[in-house]
PDB file of C-alpha atoms in Angstrom:
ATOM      1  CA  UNK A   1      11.888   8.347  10.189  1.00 46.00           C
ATOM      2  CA  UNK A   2      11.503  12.229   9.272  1.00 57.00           C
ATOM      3  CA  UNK A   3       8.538  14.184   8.496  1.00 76.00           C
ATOM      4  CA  UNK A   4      10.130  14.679   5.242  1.00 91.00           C
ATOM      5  CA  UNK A   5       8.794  13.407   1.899  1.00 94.00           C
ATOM      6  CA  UNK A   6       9.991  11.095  -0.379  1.00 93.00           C
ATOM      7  CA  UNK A   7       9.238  10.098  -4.384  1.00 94.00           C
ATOM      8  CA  UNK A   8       7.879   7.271  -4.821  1.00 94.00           C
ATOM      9  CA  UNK A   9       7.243   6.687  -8.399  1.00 95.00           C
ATOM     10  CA  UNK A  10       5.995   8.122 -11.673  1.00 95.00           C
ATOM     11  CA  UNK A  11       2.460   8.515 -11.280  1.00 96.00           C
ATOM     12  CA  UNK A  12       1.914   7.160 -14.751  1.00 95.00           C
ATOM     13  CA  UNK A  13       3.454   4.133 -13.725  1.00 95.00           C
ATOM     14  CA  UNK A  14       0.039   2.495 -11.992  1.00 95.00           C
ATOM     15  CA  UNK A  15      -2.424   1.509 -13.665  1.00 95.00           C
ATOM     16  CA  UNK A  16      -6.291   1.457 -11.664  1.00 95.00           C
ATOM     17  CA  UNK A  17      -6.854  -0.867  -9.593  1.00 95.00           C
ATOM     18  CA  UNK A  18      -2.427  -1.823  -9.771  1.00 95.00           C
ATOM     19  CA  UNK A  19       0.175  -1.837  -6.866  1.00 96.00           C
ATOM     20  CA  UNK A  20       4.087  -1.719  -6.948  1.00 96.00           C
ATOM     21  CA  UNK A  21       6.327  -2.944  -4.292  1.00 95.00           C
ATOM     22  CA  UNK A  22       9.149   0.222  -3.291  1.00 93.00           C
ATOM     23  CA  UNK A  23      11.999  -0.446  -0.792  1.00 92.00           C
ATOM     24  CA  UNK A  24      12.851   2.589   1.484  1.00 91.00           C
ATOM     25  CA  UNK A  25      15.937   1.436   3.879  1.00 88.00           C
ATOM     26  CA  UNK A  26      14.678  -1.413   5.809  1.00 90.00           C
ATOM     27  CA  UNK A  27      11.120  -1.192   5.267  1.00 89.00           C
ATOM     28  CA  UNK A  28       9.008  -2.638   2.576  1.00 92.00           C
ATOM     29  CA  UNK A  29       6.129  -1.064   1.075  1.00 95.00           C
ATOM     30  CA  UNK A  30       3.337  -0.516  -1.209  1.00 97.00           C
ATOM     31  CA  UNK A  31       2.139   2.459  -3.527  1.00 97.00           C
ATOM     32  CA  UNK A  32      -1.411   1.429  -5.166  1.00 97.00           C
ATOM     33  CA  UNK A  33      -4.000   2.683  -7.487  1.00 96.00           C
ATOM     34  CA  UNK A  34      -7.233   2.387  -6.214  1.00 94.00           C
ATOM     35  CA  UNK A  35     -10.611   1.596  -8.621  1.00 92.00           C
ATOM     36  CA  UNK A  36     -11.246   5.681  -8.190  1.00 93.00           C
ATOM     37  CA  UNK A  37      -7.766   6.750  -9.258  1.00 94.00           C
ATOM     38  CA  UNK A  38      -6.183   7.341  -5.803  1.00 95.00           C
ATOM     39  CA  UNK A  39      -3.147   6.452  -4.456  1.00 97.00           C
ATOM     40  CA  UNK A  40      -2.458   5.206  -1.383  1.00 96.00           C
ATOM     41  CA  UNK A  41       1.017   3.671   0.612  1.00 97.00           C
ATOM     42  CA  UNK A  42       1.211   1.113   3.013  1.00 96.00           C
ATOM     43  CA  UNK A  43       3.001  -1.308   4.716  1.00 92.00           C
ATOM     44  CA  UNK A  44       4.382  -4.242   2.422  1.00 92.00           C
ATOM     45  CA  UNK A  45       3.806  -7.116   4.040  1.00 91.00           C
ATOM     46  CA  UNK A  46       0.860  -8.679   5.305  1.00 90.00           C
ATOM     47  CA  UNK A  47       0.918  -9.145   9.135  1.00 87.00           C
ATOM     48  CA  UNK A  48      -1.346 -11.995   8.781  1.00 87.00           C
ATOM     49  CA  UNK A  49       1.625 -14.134   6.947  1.00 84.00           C
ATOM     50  CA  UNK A  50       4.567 -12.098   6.448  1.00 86.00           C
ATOM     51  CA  UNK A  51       4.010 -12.371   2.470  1.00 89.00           C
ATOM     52  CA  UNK A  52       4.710  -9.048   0.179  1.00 92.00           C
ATOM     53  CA  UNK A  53       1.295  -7.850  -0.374  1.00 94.00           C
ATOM     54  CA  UNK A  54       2.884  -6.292  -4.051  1.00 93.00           C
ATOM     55  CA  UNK A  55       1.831 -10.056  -5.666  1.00 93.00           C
ATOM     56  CA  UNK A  56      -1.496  -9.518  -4.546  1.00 93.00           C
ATOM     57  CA  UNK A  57      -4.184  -7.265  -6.908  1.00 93.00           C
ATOM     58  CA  UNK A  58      -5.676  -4.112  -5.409  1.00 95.00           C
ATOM     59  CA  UNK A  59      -9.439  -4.682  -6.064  1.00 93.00           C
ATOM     60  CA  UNK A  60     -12.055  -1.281  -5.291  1.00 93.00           C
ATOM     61  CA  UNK A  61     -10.415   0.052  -2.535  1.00 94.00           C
ATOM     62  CA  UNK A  62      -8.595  -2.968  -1.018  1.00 94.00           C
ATOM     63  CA  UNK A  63      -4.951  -5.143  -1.273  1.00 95.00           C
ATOM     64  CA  UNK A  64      -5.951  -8.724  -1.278  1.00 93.00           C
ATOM     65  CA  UNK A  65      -2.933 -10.897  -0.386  1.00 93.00           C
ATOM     66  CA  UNK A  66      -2.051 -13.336  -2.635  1.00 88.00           C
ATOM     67  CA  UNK A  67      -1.320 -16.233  -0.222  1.00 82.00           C
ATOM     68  CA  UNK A  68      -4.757 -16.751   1.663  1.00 86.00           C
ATOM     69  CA  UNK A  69      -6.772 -13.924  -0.108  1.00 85.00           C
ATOM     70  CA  UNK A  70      -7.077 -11.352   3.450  1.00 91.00           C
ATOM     71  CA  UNK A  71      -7.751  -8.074   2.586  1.00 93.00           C
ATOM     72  CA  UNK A  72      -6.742  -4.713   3.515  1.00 95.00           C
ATOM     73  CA  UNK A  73      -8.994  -1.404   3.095  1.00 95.00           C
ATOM     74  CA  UNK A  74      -6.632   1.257   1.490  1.00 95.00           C
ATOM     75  CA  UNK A  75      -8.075   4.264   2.634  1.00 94.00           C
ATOM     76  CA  UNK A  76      -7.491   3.250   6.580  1.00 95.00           C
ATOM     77  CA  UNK A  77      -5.412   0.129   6.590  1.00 94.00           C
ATOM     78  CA  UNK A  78      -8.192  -2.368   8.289  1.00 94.00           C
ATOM     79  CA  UNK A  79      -8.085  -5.678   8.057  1.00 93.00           C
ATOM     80  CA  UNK A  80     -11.604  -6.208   6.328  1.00 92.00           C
ATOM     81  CA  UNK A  81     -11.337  -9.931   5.164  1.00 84.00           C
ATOM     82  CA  UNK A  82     -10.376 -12.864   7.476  1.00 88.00           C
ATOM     83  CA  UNK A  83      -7.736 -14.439   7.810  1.00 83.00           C
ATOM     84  CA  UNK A  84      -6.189 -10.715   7.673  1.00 83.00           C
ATOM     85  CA  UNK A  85      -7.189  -9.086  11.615  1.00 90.00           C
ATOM     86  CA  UNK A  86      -4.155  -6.785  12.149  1.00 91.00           C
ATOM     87  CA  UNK A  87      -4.289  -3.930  10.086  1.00 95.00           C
ATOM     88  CA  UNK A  88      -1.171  -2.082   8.087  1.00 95.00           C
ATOM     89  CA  UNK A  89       0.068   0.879   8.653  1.00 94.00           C
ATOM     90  CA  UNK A  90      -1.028   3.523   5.860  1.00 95.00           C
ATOM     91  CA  UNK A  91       1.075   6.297   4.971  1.00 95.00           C
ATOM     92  CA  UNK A  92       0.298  10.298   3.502  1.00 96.00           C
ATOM     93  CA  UNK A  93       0.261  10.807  -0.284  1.00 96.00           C
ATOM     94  CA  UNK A  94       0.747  13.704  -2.803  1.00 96.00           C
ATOM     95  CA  UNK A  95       0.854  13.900  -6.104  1.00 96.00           C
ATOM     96  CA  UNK A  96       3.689  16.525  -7.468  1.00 94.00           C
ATOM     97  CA  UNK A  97       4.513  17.471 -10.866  1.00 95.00           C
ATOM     98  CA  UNK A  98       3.482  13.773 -12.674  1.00 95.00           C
ATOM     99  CA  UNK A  99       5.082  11.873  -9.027  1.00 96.00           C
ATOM    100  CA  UNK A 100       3.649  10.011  -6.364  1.00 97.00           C
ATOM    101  CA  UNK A 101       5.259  11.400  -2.968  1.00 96.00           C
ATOM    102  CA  UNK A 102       4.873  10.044   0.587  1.00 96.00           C
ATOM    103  CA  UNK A 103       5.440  10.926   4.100  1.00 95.00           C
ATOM    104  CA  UNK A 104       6.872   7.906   5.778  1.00 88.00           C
ATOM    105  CA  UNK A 105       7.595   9.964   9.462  1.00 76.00           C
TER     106      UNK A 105
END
């Protein structure tokens, strides 16, 4: 992966506290709107279940999976809420001109 960054979505398109599933080649992710009105990216899937952490709900500053309600802090990707203990990989964010950009390298 490259250093350089890629658009992500409109940043009108998230609500607060709302998170969207995006594809980028093989990898799935997630772009959320935190409770303060931050965005954030991360890893897609929870590596407590392998479950797309999109059709959970972002609540404060954390994803909660939808299958067996782990939780994932944003801001550094920690696991914060059993059965979740491996955190997710968190990725840099702008925001450009009304876009959400990150920096997947």
């Amino acid at each position: 992966m490259s250093d350089a960054w890629i658009k992500v979505c409109a940043a009108d398109a998230l609500a607060i506290e709302d998170v969207m599933r995006f594809d980028h080649g093989e990898r799935t992710l997630i772009v959320c709107r935190t409770a303060d009105g931050s965005y954030h990216v991360a890893d897609g899937i929870c590596t407590h279940e392998k479950v797309h952490l999109a059709d959970g709900c972002v609540l404060g500053n954390a994803i909660e999976c939808a299958k067996h309600n782990g939780r994932f802090d944003l801001r550094t990707g920690d696991a914060v809420r059993r059965p979740c203990r491996v955190p997710i990989a968190r990725y840099d964010v702008k925001i450009e001109g009304g876009e959400v950009y990150a920096r997947l390298g």
